[in-house]
Short mmCIF file of C-alpha atoms in Angstrom, two decimals:
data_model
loop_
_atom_site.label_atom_id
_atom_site.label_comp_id
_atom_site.label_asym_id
_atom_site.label_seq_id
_atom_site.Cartn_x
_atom_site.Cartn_y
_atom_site.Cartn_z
CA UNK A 208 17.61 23.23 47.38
CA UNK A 209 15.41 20.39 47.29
CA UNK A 210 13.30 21.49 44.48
CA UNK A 211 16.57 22.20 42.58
CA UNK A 212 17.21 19.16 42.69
CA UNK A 213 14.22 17.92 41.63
CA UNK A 214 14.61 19.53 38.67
CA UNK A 215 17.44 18.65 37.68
CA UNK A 216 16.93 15.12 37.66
CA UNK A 217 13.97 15.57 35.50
CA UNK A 218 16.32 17.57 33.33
CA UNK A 219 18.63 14.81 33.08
CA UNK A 220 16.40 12.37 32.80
CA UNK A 221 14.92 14.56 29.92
CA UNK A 222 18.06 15.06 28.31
CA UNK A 223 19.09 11.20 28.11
CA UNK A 224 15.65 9.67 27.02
CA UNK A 225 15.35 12.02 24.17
CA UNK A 226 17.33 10.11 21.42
CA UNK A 227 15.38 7.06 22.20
CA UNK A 228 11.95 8.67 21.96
CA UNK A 229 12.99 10.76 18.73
CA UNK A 230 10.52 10.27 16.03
CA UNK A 231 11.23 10.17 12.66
CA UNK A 232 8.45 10.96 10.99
CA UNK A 233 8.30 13.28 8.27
CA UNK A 234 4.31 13.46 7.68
CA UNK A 235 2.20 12.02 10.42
CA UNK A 236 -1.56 13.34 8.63
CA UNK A 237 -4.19 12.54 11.31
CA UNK A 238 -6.72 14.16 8.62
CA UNK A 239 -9.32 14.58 12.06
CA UNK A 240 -6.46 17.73 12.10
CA UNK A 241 -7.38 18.83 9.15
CA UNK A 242 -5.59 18.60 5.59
CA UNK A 243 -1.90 19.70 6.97
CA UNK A 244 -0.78 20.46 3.40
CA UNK A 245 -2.16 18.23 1.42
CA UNK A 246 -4.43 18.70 -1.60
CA UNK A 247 -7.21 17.38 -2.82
CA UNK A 248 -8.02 17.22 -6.29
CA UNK A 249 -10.80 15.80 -8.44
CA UNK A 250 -13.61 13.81 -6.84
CA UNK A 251 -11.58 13.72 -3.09
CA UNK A 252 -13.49 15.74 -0.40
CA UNK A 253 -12.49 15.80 3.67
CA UNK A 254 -15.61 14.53 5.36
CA UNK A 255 -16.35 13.70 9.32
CA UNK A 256 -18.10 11.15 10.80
CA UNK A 257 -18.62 11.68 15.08
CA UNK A 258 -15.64 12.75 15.88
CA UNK A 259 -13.23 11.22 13.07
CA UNK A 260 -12.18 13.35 10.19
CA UNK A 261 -11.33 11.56 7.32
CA UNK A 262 -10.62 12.11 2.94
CA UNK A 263 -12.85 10.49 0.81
CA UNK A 264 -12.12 9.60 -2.63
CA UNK A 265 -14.54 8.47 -4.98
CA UNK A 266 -13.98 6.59 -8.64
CA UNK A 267 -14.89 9.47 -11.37
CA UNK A 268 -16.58 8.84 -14.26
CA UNK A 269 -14.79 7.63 -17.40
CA UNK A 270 -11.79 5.95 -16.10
CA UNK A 271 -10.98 8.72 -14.62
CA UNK A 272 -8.37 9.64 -11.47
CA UNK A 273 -9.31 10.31 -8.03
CA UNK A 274 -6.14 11.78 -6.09
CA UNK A 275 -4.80 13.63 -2.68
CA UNK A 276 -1.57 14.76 -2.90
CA UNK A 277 0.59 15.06 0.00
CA UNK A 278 3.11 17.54 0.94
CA UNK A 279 6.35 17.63 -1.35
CA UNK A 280 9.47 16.66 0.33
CA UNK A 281 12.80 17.99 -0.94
CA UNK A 282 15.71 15.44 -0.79
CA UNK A 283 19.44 15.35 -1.11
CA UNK A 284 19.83 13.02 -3.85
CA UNK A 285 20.98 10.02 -1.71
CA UNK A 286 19.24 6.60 -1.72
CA UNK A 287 16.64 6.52 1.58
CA UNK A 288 14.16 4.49 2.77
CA UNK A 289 10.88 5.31 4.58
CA UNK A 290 7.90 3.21 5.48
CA UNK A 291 4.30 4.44 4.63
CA UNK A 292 1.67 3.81 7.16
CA UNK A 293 -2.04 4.42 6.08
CA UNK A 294 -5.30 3.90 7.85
CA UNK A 295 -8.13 3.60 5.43
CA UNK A 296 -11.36 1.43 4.36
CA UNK A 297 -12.28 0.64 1.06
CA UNK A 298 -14.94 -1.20 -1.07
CA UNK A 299 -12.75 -1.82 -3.82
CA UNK A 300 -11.56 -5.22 -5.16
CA UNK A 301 -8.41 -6.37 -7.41
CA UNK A 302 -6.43 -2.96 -6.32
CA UNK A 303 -3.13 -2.74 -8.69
CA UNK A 304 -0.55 -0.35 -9.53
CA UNK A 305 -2.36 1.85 -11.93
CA UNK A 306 -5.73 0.97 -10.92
CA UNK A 307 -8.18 0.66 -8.20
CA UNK A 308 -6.87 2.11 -4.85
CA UNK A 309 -3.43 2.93 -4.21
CA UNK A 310 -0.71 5.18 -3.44
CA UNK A 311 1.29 6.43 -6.63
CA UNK A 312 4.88 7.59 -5.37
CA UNK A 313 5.81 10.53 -7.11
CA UNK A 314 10.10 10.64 -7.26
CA UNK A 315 11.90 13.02 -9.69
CA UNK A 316 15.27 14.24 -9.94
CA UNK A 317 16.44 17.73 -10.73
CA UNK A 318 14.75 18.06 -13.88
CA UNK A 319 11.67 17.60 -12.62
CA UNK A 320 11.71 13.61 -14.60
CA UNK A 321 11.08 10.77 -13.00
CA UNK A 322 13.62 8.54 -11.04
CA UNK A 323 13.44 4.70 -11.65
CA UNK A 324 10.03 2.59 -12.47
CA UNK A 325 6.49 3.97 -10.88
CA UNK A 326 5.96 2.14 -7.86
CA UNK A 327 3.49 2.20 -5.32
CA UNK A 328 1.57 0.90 -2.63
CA UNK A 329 -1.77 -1.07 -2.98
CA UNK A 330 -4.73 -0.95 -0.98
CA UNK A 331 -6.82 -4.00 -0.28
CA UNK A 332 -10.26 -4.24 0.61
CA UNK A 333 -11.52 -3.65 4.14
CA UNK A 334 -14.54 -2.90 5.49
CA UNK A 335 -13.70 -1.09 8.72
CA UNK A 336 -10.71 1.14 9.47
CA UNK A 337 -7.62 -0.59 8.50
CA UNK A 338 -3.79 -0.54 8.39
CA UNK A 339 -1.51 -1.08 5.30
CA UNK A 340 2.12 -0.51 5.51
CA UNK A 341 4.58 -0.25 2.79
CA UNK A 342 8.61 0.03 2.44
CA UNK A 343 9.65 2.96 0.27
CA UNK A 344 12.99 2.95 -1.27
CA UNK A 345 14.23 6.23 -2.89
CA UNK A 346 16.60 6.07 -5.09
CA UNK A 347 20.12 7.87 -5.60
CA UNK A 348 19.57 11.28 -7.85
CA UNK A 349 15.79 11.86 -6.45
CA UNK A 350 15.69 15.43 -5.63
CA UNK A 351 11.78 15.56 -4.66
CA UNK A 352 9.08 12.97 -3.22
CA UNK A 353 5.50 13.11 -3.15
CA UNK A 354 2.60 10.84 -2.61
CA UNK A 355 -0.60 10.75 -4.03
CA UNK A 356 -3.99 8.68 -2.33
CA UNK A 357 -5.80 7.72 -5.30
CA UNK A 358 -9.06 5.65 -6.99
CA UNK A 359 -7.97 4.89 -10.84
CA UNK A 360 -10.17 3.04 -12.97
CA UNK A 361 -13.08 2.20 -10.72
CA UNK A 362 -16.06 5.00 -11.25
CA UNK A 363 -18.18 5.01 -7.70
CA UNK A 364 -15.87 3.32 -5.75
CA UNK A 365 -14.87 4.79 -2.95
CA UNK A 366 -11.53 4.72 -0.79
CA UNK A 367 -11.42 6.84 2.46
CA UNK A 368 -8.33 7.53 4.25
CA UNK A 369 -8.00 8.57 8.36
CA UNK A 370 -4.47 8.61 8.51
CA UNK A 371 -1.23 8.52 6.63
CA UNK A 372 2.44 8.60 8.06
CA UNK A 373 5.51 8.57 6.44
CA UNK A 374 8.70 7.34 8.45
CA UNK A 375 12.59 7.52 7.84
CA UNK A 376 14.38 4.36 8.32
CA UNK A 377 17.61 5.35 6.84
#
């Protein structure tokens, strides 16, 4: 009877903790897992170093794109907003949307056409392992959302990436 007990307090306690510790994360890509549906295209490989697995992108030739997609996630159409988390380390300077390293957010409606202005979220440079954040807001009518890592624009330069995570706020 005891044990019963016992249990059932952890139970309980189980049961009433779990909305507070509920995570909202829709990717959390620890790349040392591996690639978790993601792709890599041109000039992106997934390389280790020890114990830490890691994609590395490096500036093609020619003005050229670098890019790692991540999974596609299917919406409702309603406005939302996530926040981006990404651990990375970079030698590349004067990062912009459209150039240098940054994350290109991918958001299309029904049609497959895109929903509002490109946006995205810029990488600065930083020698060791380091943390950018970004607030995502998706607008009303986007059916699908996708990110893409990328080097744009800087041919040798390279941009490797531990970690990204991608978390509802509302």
């Amino acid at each position: 009877m005891k044990h019963m007990t016992c249990r059932a307090y952890v139970a309980l306690l189980a049961l009433v903790l779990a909305p507070l510790l509920a995570d909202d994360a829709v990717w959390d890509s620890n790349f040392s897992r591996g690639l978790r549906g993601w792709q890599l295209g041109y000039s992106c490989t997934l390389r280790r170093e020890g114990a830490t697995m890691f994609v590395r992108l490096v500036g093609p030739p020619r003005d050229g794109v670098a890019e790692c997609r991540s999974p596609l996630l299917e919406l409702d159409g309603k406005e939302q907003e996530y926040e981006l988390t990404c651990t990375y380390r970079t030698d590349i300077e004067d990062s912009h949307l459209h150039g240098g390293a940054w994350f290109i957010l991918y958001k299309k409606d029904a049609d497959d056409k895109m929903v509002g202005d490109w946006t995205g979220v810029i990488l600065k440079p930083s020698a060791e392992w380091g943390v950018a954040t970004g607030k995502i807001v998706i607008p009303a009518g986007t059916k699908t959302f996708q990110a893409g890592i990328r080097v744009q624009g800087r041919e040798g330069r390279v941009l490797d990436v531990k970690s990204v995570t991608l978390r509802r706020v509302r």
